[in-house]
Short mmCIF file of C-alpha atoms and ligand atoms in Angstrom, two decimals:
data_model
loop_
_atom_site.label_atom_id
_atom_site.label_comp_id
_atom_site.label_asym_id
_atom_site.label_seq_id
_atom_site.Cartn_x
_atom_site.Cartn_y
_atom_site.Cartn_z
CA MET T 12 126.03 90.94 112.23
CA SER T 13 126.93 94.60 111.72
CA THR T 14 124.49 97.45 111.15
CA THR T 15 124.71 100.84 109.52
CA LYS T 16 122.33 103.32 111.11
CA GLY T 17 119.90 104.66 108.52
CA LEU T 18 121.51 102.31 105.95
CA GLU T 19 124.04 105.04 105.23
CA GLY T 20 126.30 104.08 102.34
CA VAL T 21 124.53 100.73 101.84
CA VAL T 22 124.03 99.87 98.17
CA ALA T 23 120.63 98.18 98.23
CA THR T 24 119.93 97.64 94.53
CA THR T 25 121.14 98.25 91.01
CA SER T 26 119.24 100.83 88.97
CA SER T 27 119.61 102.63 85.68
CA VAL T 28 116.99 105.32 86.37
CA SER T 29 119.27 107.94 87.90
CA SER T 30 122.66 108.23 89.56
CA ILE T 31 124.58 110.39 92.01
CA ILE T 32 128.27 109.88 91.32
CA ASP T 33 130.86 112.27 92.76
CA GLY T 34 128.10 114.76 93.52
CA VAL T 35 126.78 114.77 89.94
CA LEU T 36 123.13 113.88 89.45
CA THR T 37 122.07 112.28 86.19
CA TYR T 38 118.79 110.86 84.93
CA TYR T 39 119.67 107.84 82.77
CA GLY T 40 123.06 109.41 82.12
CA TYR T 41 121.79 112.93 81.30
CA ASN T 42 123.23 115.60 83.58
CA ILE T 43 120.57 117.36 85.64
CA ASP T 44 122.06 120.74 84.63
CA ASP T 45 121.32 120.04 80.95
CA LEU T 46 117.86 118.74 81.70
CA ALA T 47 117.04 121.71 83.95
CA ASP T 48 118.10 124.15 81.23
CA HIS T 49 116.53 122.44 78.24
CA ALA T 50 114.00 119.70 78.97
CA SER T 51 110.27 119.80 79.40
CA PHE T 52 108.99 117.77 82.34
CA GLU T 53 107.18 115.42 79.93
CA GLU T 54 110.49 114.68 78.15
CA VAL T 55 112.02 113.83 81.52
CA VAL T 56 109.18 111.51 82.47
CA TYR T 57 109.48 109.80 79.09
CA LEU T 58 113.23 109.44 79.62
CA LEU T 59 112.83 107.97 83.10
CA TRP T 60 110.29 105.39 81.95
CA ASN T 61 111.69 104.53 78.51
CA HIS T 62 115.42 105.10 78.99
CA LYS T 63 115.64 107.33 75.91
CA LEU T 64 114.74 110.87 75.00
CA PRO T 65 111.55 110.98 72.91
CA THR T 66 111.41 112.03 69.28
CA LYS T 67 109.01 114.87 68.49
CA ASP T 68 106.27 112.40 67.52
CA GLU T 69 106.85 110.23 70.56
CA LEU T 70 106.69 113.28 72.79
CA ASN T 71 103.46 114.50 71.17
CA SER T 72 101.69 111.21 71.62
CA PHE T 73 103.07 110.84 75.17
CA GLN T 74 101.71 114.29 76.09
CA LYS T 75 98.35 113.47 74.51
CA GLU T 76 98.14 110.18 76.35
CA LEU T 77 99.01 111.83 79.67
CA ASN T 78 96.44 114.54 79.06
CA GLY T 79 93.82 111.92 78.23
CA TYR T 80 94.24 110.34 81.66
CA ALA T 81 94.25 113.57 83.67
CA SER T 82 90.61 113.55 84.77
CA VAL T 83 89.91 111.67 87.99
CA PRO T 84 86.72 109.71 88.70
CA ASP T 85 83.98 111.97 90.02
CA GLU T 86 83.78 109.80 93.15
CA ILE T 87 87.33 110.91 94.05
CA LEU T 88 86.39 114.59 93.74
CA GLN T 89 83.28 114.00 95.84
CA GLN T 90 85.37 112.19 98.47
CA LEU T 91 87.84 115.08 98.63
CA LYS T 92 84.91 117.28 99.64
CA THR T 93 84.18 114.98 102.59
CA TYR T 94 87.69 115.24 104.09
CA PRO T 95 87.94 117.42 107.23
CA ILE T 96 89.36 120.24 105.12
CA ASP T 97 90.07 122.64 107.97
CA LYS T 98 92.31 120.08 109.69
CA VAL T 99 93.78 117.81 107.06
CA HIS T 100 97.18 118.45 105.49
CA PRO T 101 97.13 118.22 101.67
CA MET T 102 99.79 115.48 101.82
CA ALA T 103 97.48 113.34 103.95
CA ALA T 104 94.63 114.12 101.56
CA LEU T 105 96.81 113.13 98.60
CA ARG T 106 97.93 109.89 100.25
CA THR T 107 94.32 108.92 100.94
CA ALA T 108 93.03 109.97 97.52
CA VAL T 109 95.74 108.03 95.67
CA SER T 110 94.92 104.94 97.67
CA ASN T 111 91.25 105.52 96.81
CA LEU T 112 92.05 105.82 93.09
CA ALA T 113 92.87 102.11 93.09
CA LEU T 114 89.30 101.30 94.15
CA PHE T 115 87.99 102.93 90.98
CA ASP T 116 90.47 101.29 88.60
CA ASP T 117 89.38 97.87 87.35
CA GLU T 118 92.95 97.00 86.45
CA ALA T 119 94.45 98.01 89.82
CA ASP T 120 95.60 94.46 90.54
CA ASP T 121 96.53 93.52 86.98
CA THR T 122 100.25 92.87 87.18
CA SER T 123 100.92 92.69 83.43
CA LYS T 124 103.58 94.99 82.03
CA GLU T 125 101.09 96.80 79.78
CA SER T 126 98.70 97.43 82.65
CA ASN T 127 101.47 98.65 84.94
CA ARG T 128 102.61 101.12 82.27
CA ARG T 129 99.05 102.34 81.82
CA LYS T 130 98.64 102.78 85.57
CA ALA T 131 101.90 104.74 85.63
CA MET T 132 100.39 107.11 83.03
CA LYS T 133 97.18 107.43 85.01
CA LEU T 134 98.96 108.20 88.29
CA GLN T 135 101.34 110.70 86.71
CA ALA T 136 98.38 112.45 85.09
CA GLN T 137 95.91 112.27 87.97
CA ILE T 138 98.05 113.28 90.95
CA PRO T 139 98.20 116.93 89.78
CA THR T 140 94.44 116.89 89.32
CA ILE T 141 93.96 115.66 92.89
CA VAL T 142 96.44 118.14 94.41
CA THR T 143 94.88 121.11 92.64
CA ALA T 144 91.31 119.95 93.24
CA PHE T 145 91.95 119.61 96.97
CA GLY T 146 93.74 122.96 97.01
CA ARG T 147 90.61 124.59 95.58
CA ILE T 148 87.95 122.61 97.44
CA ARG T 149 89.34 123.65 100.82
CA GLU T 150 89.01 127.27 99.71
CA GLY T 151 85.37 126.73 98.83
CA LYS T 152 86.09 126.69 95.08
CA GLU T 153 85.13 124.07 92.51
CA PRO T 154 87.92 121.94 90.99
CA VAL T 155 89.05 123.00 87.53
CA ALA T 156 89.18 120.21 84.94
CA PRO T 157 92.47 119.64 83.09
CA LYS T 158 92.70 121.39 79.73
CA GLU T 159 93.76 119.76 76.49
CA GLY T 160 96.74 121.26 74.71
CA LEU T 161 98.47 122.66 77.79
CA SER T 162 101.86 121.37 78.91
CA PHE T 163 102.08 119.42 82.17
CA ALA T 164 103.46 122.44 84.04
CA ALA T 165 100.92 124.85 82.55
CA ASN T 166 98.04 122.50 83.25
CA PHE T 167 98.97 122.24 86.92
CA LEU T 168 98.98 126.01 87.38
CA TYR T 169 95.81 126.30 85.32
CA MET T 170 93.95 123.73 87.42
CA LEU T 171 95.21 125.37 90.61
CA ASN T 172 94.32 128.96 89.76
CA GLY T 173 91.55 128.59 87.20
CA GLU T 174 93.36 130.77 84.68
CA GLU T 175 96.12 130.09 82.19
CA PRO T 176 99.53 130.98 83.64
CA ASP T 177 102.08 133.35 82.09
CA GLU T 178 105.17 132.04 80.32
CA ILE T 179 107.57 132.95 83.16
CA SER T 180 105.56 130.92 85.66
CA ILE T 181 105.28 127.96 83.30
CA LYS T 182 109.02 127.97 82.63
CA ALA T 183 109.91 128.22 86.32
CA PHE T 184 107.43 125.56 87.37
CA ASN T 185 108.57 123.22 84.59
CA LYS T 186 112.17 123.59 85.75
CA ALA T 187 111.23 122.88 89.36
CA LEU T 188 109.40 119.73 88.22
CA VAL T 189 112.43 118.58 86.20
CA LEU T 190 114.74 119.11 89.18
CA HIS T 191 112.55 117.07 91.54
CA ALA T 192 111.70 114.17 89.19
CA ASP T 193 114.09 111.53 90.45
CA HIS T 194 116.90 111.10 92.92
CA GLU T 195 118.31 107.61 93.05
CA LEU T 196 117.37 105.62 96.17
CA ASN T 197 115.93 108.42 98.33
CA ALA T 198 113.66 107.42 101.22
CA SER T 199 110.33 107.59 99.36
CA THR T 200 111.66 105.77 96.29
CA PHE T 201 113.12 103.05 98.48
CA THR T 202 109.74 102.78 100.22
CA ALA T 203 108.00 102.36 96.86
CA ARG T 204 110.46 99.66 95.80
CA VAL T 205 110.15 97.76 99.09
CA CYS T 206 106.37 97.83 98.73
CA VAL T 207 106.14 96.56 95.15
CA ALA T 208 108.93 94.02 95.71
CA THR T 209 106.29 92.02 97.61
CA LEU T 210 104.46 92.05 94.25
CA SER T 211 101.91 94.44 95.65
CA ASP T 212 100.26 96.78 93.13
CA VAL T 213 101.42 100.11 91.66
CA TYR T 214 98.87 102.16 93.65
CA SER T 215 100.15 100.66 96.91
CA GLY T 216 103.72 101.49 95.93
CA VAL T 217 102.89 105.13 95.20
CA THR T 218 100.68 105.47 98.28
CA SER T 219 103.50 104.25 100.52
CA ALA T 220 105.95 106.58 98.82
CA ILE T 221 103.69 109.59 99.46
CA GLY T 222 103.66 108.64 103.14
CA ALA T 223 107.46 108.64 103.21
CA LEU T 224 107.82 111.89 101.28
CA LYS T 225 105.52 113.64 103.75
CA GLY T 226 108.09 113.53 106.57
CA PRO T 227 110.02 116.70 107.50
CA LEU T 228 113.40 115.03 107.00
CA HIS T 229 112.44 114.36 103.37
CA GLY T 230 109.95 116.23 101.15
CA GLY T 231 108.19 117.89 104.08
CA ALA T 232 111.21 120.16 104.57
CA ASN T 233 110.25 122.64 101.81
CA GLU T 234 107.09 123.76 103.59
CA ARG T 235 109.04 124.13 106.82
CA VAL T 236 111.65 126.30 105.10
CA MET T 237 108.91 128.74 104.15
CA ALA T 238 107.52 128.59 107.70
CA MET T 239 110.99 129.52 108.96
CA LEU T 240 111.31 132.40 106.47
CA SER T 241 107.86 133.68 107.43
CA ASP T 242 108.72 133.36 111.13
CA ILE T 243 111.90 135.38 110.67
CA GLY T 244 110.04 137.94 108.59
CA ASP T 245 112.93 140.32 107.94
CA GLU T 246 116.58 140.06 106.90
CA SER T 247 117.73 141.99 109.96
CA LYS T 248 116.42 139.19 112.19
CA VAL T 249 118.08 136.30 110.36
CA ASP T 250 121.32 136.18 112.35
CA SER T 251 119.73 136.07 115.78
CA TYR T 252 117.05 133.60 114.66
CA ILE T 253 119.58 131.13 113.26
CA GLN T 254 121.89 131.58 116.26
CA THR T 255 119.01 130.74 118.60
CA ALA T 256 118.19 127.68 116.50
CA PHE T 257 121.84 126.57 116.73
CA ASP T 258 121.84 127.16 120.50
CA ASN T 259 118.69 125.04 120.81
CA LYS T 260 120.28 122.35 118.65
CA GLU T 261 117.43 122.63 116.14
CA LYS T 262 117.85 121.46 112.59
CA ILE T 263 117.69 124.18 109.96
CA MET T 264 115.29 122.89 107.36
CA GLY T 265 116.56 122.71 103.80
CA PHE T 266 120.19 122.06 104.80
CA GLY T 267 122.29 118.93 104.83
CA HIS T 268 122.05 115.77 102.81
CA ARG T 269 122.78 112.11 103.32
CA VAL T 270 124.59 111.73 99.99
CA TYR T 271 125.86 115.18 98.93
CA LYS T 272 128.62 116.53 101.11
CA ASN T 273 129.80 119.22 98.67
CA GLY T 274 126.42 120.62 97.72
CA ASP T 275 123.21 119.52 96.06
CA PRO T 276 123.52 120.21 92.30
CA ARG T 277 119.82 121.13 92.13
CA ALA T 278 120.12 123.93 94.68
CA LYS T 279 122.00 126.40 92.42
CA HIS T 280 119.20 126.27 89.83
CA LEU T 281 116.56 126.91 92.46
CA ARG T 282 118.62 129.68 94.01
CA GLU T 283 118.82 131.50 90.68
CA MET T 284 115.11 130.95 90.08
CA SER T 285 114.39 132.35 93.53
CA ARG T 286 116.48 135.42 92.78
CA GLN T 287 114.69 136.09 89.51
CA LEU T 288 111.16 135.34 90.67
CA THR T 289 111.35 137.29 93.93
CA LYS T 290 112.61 140.27 91.93
CA ILE T 291 109.61 140.03 89.62
CA THR T 292 107.14 139.79 92.52
CA GLY T 293 108.85 142.69 94.31
CA GLU T 294 109.54 140.45 97.31
CA SER T 295 113.29 140.05 97.09
CA LYS T 296 113.35 139.82 100.87
CA TRP T 297 112.63 136.08 100.69
CA TYR T 298 115.68 135.58 98.48
CA ASP T 299 117.86 137.92 100.54
CA MET T 300 116.89 136.19 103.77
CA SER T 301 117.54 132.79 102.20
CA VAL T 302 120.99 133.85 101.02
CA ARG T 303 121.89 135.14 104.49
CA ILE T 304 120.70 131.89 106.13
CA ASP T 305 122.70 129.97 103.52
CA GLU T 306 125.84 131.98 104.39
CA ILE T 307 125.50 131.42 108.12
CA VAL T 308 124.65 127.71 108.00
CA THR T 309 127.36 127.02 105.44
CA ASN T 310 130.03 128.96 107.31
CA GLU T 311 129.18 127.87 110.82
CA LYS T 312 128.01 124.29 110.31
CA GLY T 313 129.53 123.34 106.98
CA LEU T 314 126.05 122.31 105.80
CA LEU T 315 124.92 123.26 102.30
CA PRO T 316 121.38 123.90 101.04
CA ASN T 317 119.52 120.96 99.55
CA VAL T 318 116.74 120.95 96.93
CA ASP T 319 114.15 122.01 99.50
CA PHE T 320 115.77 125.26 100.59
CA TYR T 321 115.41 127.63 97.64
CA SER T 322 112.38 125.79 96.23
CA ALA T 323 110.39 127.28 99.12
CA SER T 324 110.81 130.90 97.95
CA VAL T 325 110.36 129.78 94.33
CA TYR T 326 106.95 128.21 95.00
CA HIS T 327 105.96 131.12 97.24
CA SER T 328 106.76 133.52 94.40
CA LEU T 329 104.55 131.50 92.08
CA GLY T 330 101.69 132.25 94.46
CA ILE T 331 101.40 128.68 95.73
CA LYS T 332 100.05 128.04 99.24
CA HIS T 333 102.82 126.81 101.52
CA ASP T 334 101.21 123.52 102.48
CA LEU T 335 101.01 122.58 98.79
CA PHE T 336 104.81 122.63 98.43
CA THR T 337 105.27 119.00 99.43
CA PRO T 338 102.32 117.74 97.34
CA ILE T 339 103.98 119.52 94.40
CA PHE T 340 107.13 117.55 95.16
CA ALA T 341 104.96 114.44 94.82
CA VAL T 342 103.50 115.71 91.52
CA SER T 343 107.04 115.58 90.13
CA ARG T 344 108.63 112.73 92.10
CA VAL T 345 105.85 110.29 91.22
CA SER T 346 107.61 110.06 87.84
CA GLY T 347 110.73 108.72 89.54
CA TRP T 348 108.76 106.43 91.88
CA LEU T 349 107.01 104.94 88.88
CA ALA T 350 110.27 104.47 86.96
CA HIS T 351 111.71 102.62 89.96
CA ILE T 352 108.52 100.60 90.49
CA LEU T 353 108.58 99.43 86.85
CA GLU T 354 112.29 98.65 87.15
CA GLN T 355 111.68 96.68 90.35
CA TYR T 356 108.94 94.58 88.74
CA ASP T 357 111.22 93.86 85.78
CA ASN T 358 113.90 92.31 87.96
CA ASN T 359 112.22 91.56 91.23
CA ARG T 360 113.32 89.96 94.42
CA LEU T 361 111.64 90.47 97.78
CA ILE T 362 113.44 93.18 99.80
CA ARG T 363 113.81 91.79 103.27
CA PRO T 364 116.87 92.84 105.25
CA ARG T 365 117.73 91.71 108.78
CA ALA T 366 117.85 93.52 112.12
CA GLU T 367 120.51 93.08 114.73
CA TYR T 368 118.61 92.05 117.86
CA VAL T 369 119.49 94.20 120.90
CA GLY T 370 116.59 93.28 123.20
CA PRO T 371 116.78 91.12 126.34
CA ASP T 372 117.69 87.46 126.10
CA LYS T 373 115.89 84.34 127.31
CA GLN T 374 112.97 85.79 129.26
CA ASP T 375 110.82 83.47 131.40
CA TRP T 376 107.06 83.59 130.75
CA ILE T 377 105.07 85.25 133.59
CA ARG T 378 101.35 84.50 133.87
CA LEU T 379 99.06 87.52 133.42
CA GLU T 380 97.83 87.39 137.05
CA ASP T 381 101.42 87.39 138.32
CA ARG T 382 102.59 90.51 136.44
N1 ACO Y 22 120.61 121.69 110.60
C1 ACO Y 22 121.44 121.57 111.64
N2 ACO Y 22 122.21 120.48 111.84
C2 ACO Y 22 122.14 119.49 110.93
C3 ACO Y 22 121.30 119.57 109.82
C4 ACO Y 22 120.51 120.72 109.65
N3 ACO Y 22 119.69 120.85 108.62
N4 ACO Y 22 121.45 118.46 109.08
C5 ACO Y 22 122.34 117.72 109.71
N5 ACO Y 22 122.75 118.33 110.83
C6 ACO Y 22 123.72 117.84 111.79
C7 ACO Y 22 123.04 116.79 112.69
O1 ACO Y 22 122.45 117.37 113.82
C8 ACO Y 22 124.19 115.88 113.02
O2 ACO Y 22 124.97 116.51 114.01
P1 ACO Y 22 125.64 115.64 115.18
O3 ACO Y 22 126.57 114.69 114.47
O4 ACO Y 22 126.31 116.67 116.02
O5 ACO Y 22 124.51 114.93 115.86
C9 ACO Y 22 125.02 115.87 111.74
O6 ACO Y 22 124.74 117.11 111.08
C10 ACO Y 22 124.66 114.71 110.83
O7 ACO Y 22 123.26 114.79 110.55
P2 ACO Y 22 122.29 113.58 110.35
O8 ACO Y 22 120.90 114.01 110.67
O9 ACO Y 22 122.82 112.36 111.07
O10 ACO Y 22 122.48 113.33 108.79
P3 ACO Y 22 121.61 112.38 107.92
O11 ACO Y 22 122.43 111.99 106.77
O12 ACO Y 22 121.03 111.29 108.74
O13 ACO Y 22 120.38 113.29 107.49
C11 ACO Y 22 119.14 114.98 106.50
C12 ACO Y 22 120.30 114.00 106.32
C13 ACO Y 22 117.89 114.23 106.98
C14 ACO Y 22 118.83 115.61 105.15
C15 ACO Y 22 119.54 116.06 107.52
O14 ACO Y 22 120.61 116.81 107.02
C16 ACO Y 22 118.39 116.95 107.91
O15 ACO Y 22 117.62 116.60 108.81
N6 ACO Y 22 118.21 118.12 107.21
C17 ACO Y 22 117.08 118.99 107.48
C18 ACO Y 22 115.83 118.45 106.82
C19 ACO Y 22 115.87 118.59 105.32
O16 ACO Y 22 116.24 119.61 104.78
N7 ACO Y 22 115.45 117.52 104.63
C20 ACO Y 22 115.39 117.49 103.16
C21 ACO Y 22 116.49 116.65 102.61
S1 ACO Y 22 116.46 116.65 100.84
C22 ACO Y 22 115.14 115.73 100.45
O17 ACO Y 22 114.82 114.76 101.10
C23 ACO Y 22 114.32 116.08 99.35
#
């Protein structure tokens, strides 16, 4: 039996949701560069779930349906208020609240195709409501209900801030959502597929995926990038900070990737967004510091920025609290998790690999009193 640590290079399933081939990312064959420049997030979600771009009518009714599901049961909002808000990370709150959603959905365990599609709609629509509600509750504010007629991106910012966002913010946030929507068999998506391959329910699949995304080696990196930038504080201190991190053999968050060795195709979009947005906010220092870190890490370690690196300064420029960065990743990535969950159900087989045993052999039983 041979093993590959971290399953590197192992092809664990077939999928037509998205692909990374020769460093090019596509969603159902559409290049991420085209989608980032032209698509609304709702179009991308439709594409991931239906394997075609929607017509105008299809898109309108899809948006309406999503909007119709965006309110969460009042019990969920009340529960959010009971969480230990001064201690709990929003990702932990989201994981718990999504698991709780299942308790208030009569069709949670209905495994029919129609029900699973409906639950996908509900989860896609309700996760932003939960993230924004928790973001407000912990600041002593009341949650803001979703508003009809707003796009997905606009609604998120509206529910978070209680006022309708400007066009620049909507456009930037929409693009960030598009860029994060799916990414082949990343750790959280694999987790979701493993979970539902036991024929467990959609809520369990998404709850497990949120748990996996939370880790600093995966979605949790974006918040840590901003923590690093804040720690450094000034461009003049970048070189010594990064050198010390290298000397201490610390990982620089937002760099490196298991699959991309010549650069993450999403990073260039986020870098440009960071440049533009930090200029508008008058805080170009976040972009300048990021660029300098990028230069050093690339030149000295040969590691390139991944999706999490420039997204940190983008979200910061949109006025978003740093510990909401990873929940925002979930707001987008749930679309990909759901696409993979539906695909897994459609052609299921239990996912159950083997482990190479490296423990001791043939131990003799010792009675408790003799140990
Ligand atoms: N900073 C410094 N060194 C790094 C970094 C980094 N960010 N990433 C990799 N390395 C080094 C490792 O220390 C290791 O060196 P060694 O061979 O001397 O021990 C070598 O590069 C290989 O790294 P691994 O961790 O084995 O690579 P792996 O493919 O397992 O991990 C990962 C990929 C998790 C993304 C890694 O690059 C990392 O930890 N990056 C920082 C966290 C991060 O940005 N995560 C977000 C990834 S994108 C996403 O999930 C949305």
